[in-house]
Amino acid sequence: MAYYTVGTIVNTHGIKGEVRVIATTDFPESRFAVGSTLYLFQQGQAKPLTLQVASMRKHKQFYLLSFEGKPSINDVEIYKQGTLKVTDNELETGDLQPGEYYYHQIVGLKVVTEDGEELGKIKEILAPGANDVWVVDRPGKDDLLLPKIDQVIKTVDLDAGQVTVELMEGLE
């Protein structure tokens, strides 16, 4: 079974078993909805811990979650720095619009120019602000940073495992 990260527990909040979560998902309201199942991965633990969301609310840049059967800060203190994940069965592909992709679908794709020149493979996606930046690992060269804009990213073919790009002046 594959797991996909949806958030990180950065701290506790109050004494009633709430944790502060930084969301790394485009669907935090549905991922962290009351009744949702999340899997907590912690360093040094072989198996994830299954948690069911008891409450969720937004607070500043965080989501405050509490879990079923964990009513006290003492129950959740050990979860700090843990990673919250969902299974591949719980991915919401129906919520994606045409031209939208999950990070895991993009990372690893081969990048080629419109002329057919192979540039490398996407190794990571950064989200610094207005648009994502796809980081291309190029053998023997520095990484290439491609902004996720229509002028640069021409086609994404998941079946072929390939992204076709137009290198604008100044990108290389």
PDB file of C-alpha atoms in Angstrom:
ATOM      1  CA  MET A   1       0.000   0.000   0.000  1.00  0.00           C
ATOM      2  CA  ALA A   2       1.336   3.448  -0.905  1.00  0.00           C
ATOM      3  CA  TYR A   3       1.026   6.424   1.432  1.00  0.00           C
ATOM      4  CA  TYR A   4       0.997  10.126   0.544  1.00  0.00           C
ATOM      5  CA  THR A   5       1.878  12.965   2.910  1.00  0.00           C
ATOM      6  CA  VAL A   6      -0.899  15.435   3.736  1.00  0.00           C
ATOM      7  CA  GLY A   7       0.607  17.234   6.746  1.00  0.00           C
ATOM      8  CA  THR A   8       3.165  17.454   9.515  1.00  0.00           C
ATOM      9  CA  ILE A   9       2.419  17.761  13.228  1.00  0.00           C
ATOM     10  CA  VAL A  10       4.585  20.627  14.448  1.00  0.00           C
ATOM     11  CA  ASN A  11       3.369  21.019  18.024  1.00  0.00           C
ATOM     12  CA  THR A  12       0.551  20.542  20.495  1.00  0.00           C
ATOM     13  CA  HIS A  13      -2.079  23.229  21.147  1.00  0.00           C
ATOM     14  CA  GLY A  14      -3.650  23.682  24.560  1.00  0.00           C
ATOM     15  CA  ILE A  15      -4.263  20.843  26.986  1.00  0.00           C
ATOM     16  CA  LYS A  16      -7.246  19.103  25.345  1.00  0.00           C
ATOM     17  CA  GLY A  17      -5.349  16.890  22.904  1.00  0.00           C
ATOM     18  CA  GLU A  18      -5.132  19.202  19.900  1.00  0.00           C
ATOM     19  CA  VAL A  19      -2.114  19.223  17.603  1.00  0.00           C
ATOM     20  CA  ARG A  20      -0.923  21.920  15.190  1.00  0.00           C
ATOM     21  CA  VAL A  21      -0.617  20.640  11.647  1.00  0.00           C
ATOM     22  CA  ILE A  22       1.019  22.298   8.657  1.00  0.00           C
ATOM     23  CA  ALA A  23      -0.954  21.048   5.658  1.00  0.00           C
ATOM     24  CA  THR A  24       0.901  19.787   2.583  1.00  0.00           C
ATOM     25  CA  THR A  25      -2.243  18.984   0.639  1.00  0.00           C
ATOM     26  CA  ASP A  26      -4.437  21.006  -1.679  1.00  0.00           C
ATOM     27  CA  PHE A  27      -7.530  19.571   0.053  1.00  0.00           C
ATOM     28  CA  PRO A  28      -7.005  20.195   3.797  1.00  0.00           C
ATOM     29  CA  GLU A  29     -10.704  20.643   4.619  1.00  0.00           C
ATOM     30  CA  SER A  30     -11.564  17.191   3.283  1.00  0.00           C
ATOM     31  CA  ARG A  31      -8.315  15.460   4.343  1.00  0.00           C
ATOM     32  CA  PHE A  32      -8.710  16.626   7.951  1.00  0.00           C
ATOM     33  CA  ALA A  33     -12.516  16.433   8.109  1.00  0.00           C
ATOM     34  CA  VAL A  34     -14.078  14.929  11.222  1.00  0.00           C
ATOM     35  CA  GLY A  35     -14.161  11.135  10.811  1.00  0.00           C
ATOM     36  CA  SER A  36     -11.243  11.011   8.354  1.00  0.00           C
ATOM     37  CA  THR A  37      -8.604   8.355   8.828  1.00  0.00           C
ATOM     38  CA  LEU A  38      -4.971   9.487   8.861  1.00  0.00           C
ATOM     39  CA  TYR A  39      -1.797   7.464   9.270  1.00  0.00           C
ATOM     40  CA  LEU A  40       0.895   8.870  11.558  1.00  0.00           C
ATOM     41  CA  PHE A  41       4.478   8.063  10.622  1.00  0.00           C
ATOM     42  CA  GLN A  42       7.150   8.760  13.218  1.00  0.00           C
ATOM     43  CA  GLN A  43      10.886   8.350  13.097  1.00  0.00           C
ATOM     44  CA  GLY A  44      11.937   5.018  14.540  1.00  0.00           C
ATOM     45  CA  GLN A  45       8.481   3.440  14.212  1.00  0.00           C
ATOM     46  CA  ALA A  46       8.150   0.450  11.887  1.00  0.00           C
ATOM     47  CA  LYS A  47       4.392   0.720  11.341  1.00  0.00           C
ATOM     48  CA  PRO A  48       2.167   3.787  11.090  1.00  0.00           C
ATOM     49  CA  LEU A  49      -0.370   4.585  13.779  1.00  0.00           C
ATOM     50  CA  THR A  50      -3.965   4.842  12.530  1.00  0.00           C
ATOM     51  CA  LEU A  51      -5.782   7.935  13.811  1.00  0.00           C
ATOM     52  CA  GLN A  52      -9.352   9.112  13.325  1.00  0.00           C
ATOM     53  CA  VAL A  53      -9.995  12.868  13.299  1.00  0.00           C
ATOM     54  CA  ALA A  54     -12.339  13.951  16.113  1.00  0.00           C
ATOM     55  CA  SER A  55     -12.218  17.704  15.484  1.00  0.00           C
ATOM     56  CA  MET A  56     -10.649  20.130  13.038  1.00  0.00           C
ATOM     57  CA  ARG A  57     -10.400  23.902  12.895  1.00  0.00           C
ATOM     58  CA  LYS A  58      -8.232  26.440  11.139  1.00  0.00           C
ATOM     59  CA  HIS A  59      -5.988  28.641  13.299  1.00  0.00           C
ATOM     60  CA  LYS A  60      -3.637  31.134  11.612  1.00  0.00           C
ATOM     61  CA  GLN A  61      -1.548  29.106   9.114  1.00  0.00           C
ATOM     62  CA  PHE A  62      -2.195  25.836  10.966  1.00  0.00           C
ATOM     63  CA  TYR A  63      -4.951  23.262  11.222  1.00  0.00           C
ATOM     64  CA  LEU A  64      -5.763  22.193  14.762  1.00  0.00           C
ATOM     65  CA  LEU A  65      -6.761  18.548  14.942  1.00  0.00           C
ATOM     66  CA  SER A  66      -7.791  16.249  17.738  1.00  0.00           C
ATOM     67  CA  PHE A  67      -8.112  12.500  17.450  1.00  0.00           C
ATOM     68  CA  GLU A  68     -10.625   9.932  18.710  1.00  0.00           C
ATOM     69  CA  GLY A  69      -9.589   8.509  22.089  1.00  0.00           C
ATOM     70  CA  LYS A  70      -6.836  11.134  22.610  1.00  0.00           C
ATOM     71  CA  PRO A  71      -8.481  13.781  24.858  1.00  0.00           C
ATOM     72  CA  SER A  72      -5.355  15.115  26.584  1.00  0.00           C
ATOM     73  CA  ILE A  73      -2.085  16.807  25.700  1.00  0.00           C
ATOM     74  CA  ASN A  74      -0.386  13.807  27.332  1.00  0.00           C
ATOM     75  CA  ASP A  75      -1.913  11.529  24.667  1.00  0.00           C
ATOM     76  CA  VAL A  76      -0.620  13.535  21.696  1.00  0.00           C
ATOM     77  CA  GLU A  77       2.669  15.049  22.895  1.00  0.00           C
ATOM     78  CA  ILE A  78       4.576  12.088  21.446  1.00  0.00           C
ATOM     79  CA  TYR A  79       3.148  12.822  17.963  1.00  0.00           C
ATOM     80  CA  LYS A  80       5.178  16.027  17.513  1.00  0.00           C
ATOM     81  CA  GLN A  81       7.229  16.040  14.289  1.00  0.00           C
ATOM     82  CA  GLY A  82       5.191  13.120  12.978  1.00  0.00           C
ATOM     83  CA  THR A  83       4.026  13.007   9.381  1.00  0.00           C
ATOM     84  CA  LEU A  84       0.338  12.514   8.558  1.00  0.00           C
ATOM     85  CA  LYS A  85      -0.418  10.486   5.445  1.00  0.00           C
ATOM     86  CA  VAL A  86      -3.321   8.965   3.526  1.00  0.00           C
ATOM     87  CA  THR A  87      -3.398   5.822   1.407  1.00  0.00           C
ATOM     88  CA  ASP A  88      -3.532   5.811  -2.377  1.00  0.00           C
ATOM     89  CA  ASN A  89      -7.172   4.642  -2.106  1.00  0.00           C
ATOM     90  CA  GLU A  90      -8.047   7.956  -0.442  1.00  0.00           C
ATOM     91  CA  LEU A  91      -6.589  10.238  -3.112  1.00  0.00           C
ATOM     92  CA  GLU A  92      -9.228  12.577  -4.480  1.00  0.00           C
ATOM     93  CA  THR A  93      -8.575  12.341  -8.198  1.00  0.00           C
ATOM     94  CA  GLY A  94     -12.094  13.552  -8.898  1.00  0.00           C
ATOM     95  CA  ASP A  95     -11.216  16.968  -7.435  1.00  0.00           C
ATOM     96  CA  LEU A  96      -8.409  17.574  -9.932  1.00  0.00           C
ATOM     97  CA  GLN A  97      -9.144  19.814 -12.887  1.00  0.00           C
ATOM     98  CA  PRO A  98      -7.599  19.181 -16.315  1.00  0.00           C
ATOM     99  CA  GLY A  99      -3.955  20.229 -16.147  1.00  0.00           C
ATOM    100  CA  GLU A 100      -3.732  19.620 -12.371  1.00  0.00           C
ATOM    101  CA  TYR A 101      -1.647  16.787 -10.953  1.00  0.00           C
ATOM    102  CA  TYR A 102      -0.520  15.347  -7.664  1.00  0.00           C
ATOM    103  CA  TYR A 103       3.139  15.917  -6.867  1.00  0.00           C
ATOM    104  CA  HIS A 104       3.807  12.180  -6.863  1.00  0.00           C
ATOM    105  CA  GLN A 105       2.535  11.984 -10.457  1.00  0.00           C
ATOM    106  CA  ILE A 106       5.020  14.626 -11.659  1.00  0.00           C
ATOM    107  CA  VAL A 107       8.153  13.688  -9.709  1.00  0.00           C
ATOM    108  CA  GLY A 108      10.193  11.215 -11.769  1.00  0.00           C
ATOM    109  CA  LEU A 109       8.865  12.262 -15.189  1.00  0.00           C
ATOM    110  CA  LYS A 110      11.352  12.748 -18.017  1.00  0.00           C
ATOM    111  CA  VAL A 111      11.642  16.333 -19.290  1.00  0.00           C
ATOM    112  CA  VAL A 112      12.170  17.003 -23.007  1.00  0.00           C
ATOM    113  CA  THR A 113      12.155  20.160 -25.114  1.00  0.00           C
ATOM    114  CA  GLU A 114       9.781  20.663 -28.028  1.00  0.00           C
ATOM    115  CA  ASP A 115      12.764  19.778 -30.259  1.00  0.00           C
ATOM    116  CA  GLY A 116      13.084  16.382 -28.548  1.00  0.00           C
ATOM    117  CA  GLU A 117      16.203  17.167 -26.488  1.00  0.00           C
ATOM    118  CA  GLU A 118      16.144  15.258 -23.195  1.00  0.00           C
ATOM    119  CA  LEU A 119      16.929  17.547 -20.248  1.00  0.00           C
ATOM    120  CA  GLY A 120      16.625  15.198 -17.250  1.00  0.00           C
ATOM    121  CA  LYS A 121      14.025  14.071 -14.705  1.00  0.00           C
ATOM    122  CA  ILE A 122      11.885  16.024 -12.295  1.00  0.00           C
ATOM    123  CA  LYS A 123      13.265  15.338  -8.825  1.00  0.00           C
ATOM    124  CA  GLU A 124      11.186  17.692  -6.684  1.00  0.00           C
ATOM    125  CA  ILE A 125       8.498  20.371  -6.721  1.00  0.00           C
ATOM    126  CA  LEU A 126       8.856  23.658  -4.865  1.00  0.00           C
ATOM    127  CA  ALA A 127       5.904  25.864  -3.931  1.00  0.00           C
ATOM    128  CA  PRO A 128       7.492  29.272  -3.254  1.00  0.00           C
ATOM    129  CA  GLY A 129       4.531  31.483  -4.107  1.00  0.00           C
ATOM    130  CA  ALA A 130       2.433  32.292  -7.154  1.00  0.00           C
ATOM    131  CA  ASN A 131       3.231  29.084  -9.024  1.00  0.00           C
ATOM    132  CA  ASP A 132       5.051  25.826  -8.408  1.00  0.00           C
ATOM    133  CA  VAL A 133       8.612  25.322  -9.610  1.00  0.00           C
ATOM    134  CA  TRP A 134       9.614  21.927 -10.998  1.00  0.00           C
ATOM    135  CA  VAL A 135      13.240  21.023 -10.247  1.00  0.00           C
ATOM    136  CA  VAL A 136      14.870  19.017 -13.044  1.00  0.00           C
ATOM    137  CA  ASP A 137      17.886  16.854 -12.187  1.00  0.00           C
ATOM    138  CA  ARG A 138      20.295  17.129 -15.126  1.00  0.00           C
ATOM    139  CA  PRO A 139      23.239  14.706 -15.260  1.00  0.00           C
ATOM    140  CA  GLY A 140      26.544  16.590 -15.065  1.00  0.00           C
ATOM    141  CA  LYS A 141      24.853  20.006 -14.791  1.00  0.00           C
ATOM    142  CA  ASP A 142      23.175  22.196 -12.198  1.00  0.00           C
ATOM    143  CA  ASP A 143      19.476  21.614 -11.539  1.00  0.00           C
ATOM    144  CA  LEU A 144      17.089  23.345 -13.929  1.00  0.00           C
ATOM    145  CA  LEU A 145      14.207  25.267 -12.326  1.00  0.00           C
ATOM    146  CA  LEU A 146      11.049  25.315 -14.432  1.00  0.00           C
ATOM    147  CA  PRO A 147       8.133  27.523 -13.370  1.00  0.00           C
ATOM    148  CA  LYS A 148       4.773  25.748 -13.728  1.00  0.00           C
ATOM    149  CA  ILE A 149       3.344  28.216 -16.246  1.00  0.00           C
ATOM    150  CA  ASP A 150       1.750  27.570 -19.629  1.00  0.00           C
ATOM    151  CA  GLN A 151       4.559  29.375 -21.488  1.00  0.00           C
ATOM    152  CA  VAL A 152       7.098  26.820 -20.167  1.00  0.00           C
ATOM    153  CA  ILE A 153       5.215  23.570 -19.475  1.00  0.00           C
ATOM    154  CA  LYS A 154       3.638  22.645 -22.817  1.00  0.00           C
ATOM    155  CA  THR A 155       2.358  19.094 -22.241  1.00  0.00           C
ATOM    156  CA  VAL A 156       2.303  16.540 -19.445  1.00  0.00           C
ATOM    157  CA  ASP A 157       1.869  12.959 -20.637  1.00  0.00           C
ATOM    158  CA  LEU A 158       1.561  10.714 -17.585  1.00  0.00           C
ATOM    159  CA  ASP A 159       1.126   7.576 -19.716  1.00  0.00           C
ATOM    160  CA  ALA A 160       4.400   8.241 -21.569  1.00  0.00           C
ATOM    161  CA  GLY A 161       6.105   9.473 -18.378  1.00  0.00           C
ATOM    162  CA  GLN A 162       7.159  12.692 -20.067  1.00  0.00           C
ATOM    163  CA  VAL A 163       6.833  16.466 -19.804  1.00  0.00           C
ATOM    164  CA  THR A 164       7.426  18.631 -22.877  1.00  0.00           C
ATOM    165  CA  VAL A 165       8.749  22.141 -22.201  1.00  0.00           C
ATOM    166  CA  GLU A 166       9.726  25.297 -24.004  1.00  0.00           C
ATOM    167  CA  LEU A 167      12.839  26.833 -22.480  1.00  0.00           C
ATOM    168  CA  MET A 168      12.260  30.555 -22.326  1.00  0.00           C
ATOM    169  CA  GLU A 169      15.220  32.913 -22.421  1.00  0.00           C
ATOM    170  CA  GLY A 170      16.989  33.038 -19.062  1.00  0.00           C
ATOM    171  CA  LEU A 171      15.841  29.661 -17.755  1.00  0.00           C
ATOM    172  CA  GLU A 172      18.959  27.739 -18.648  1.00  0.00           C
TER     173      GLU A 172
END
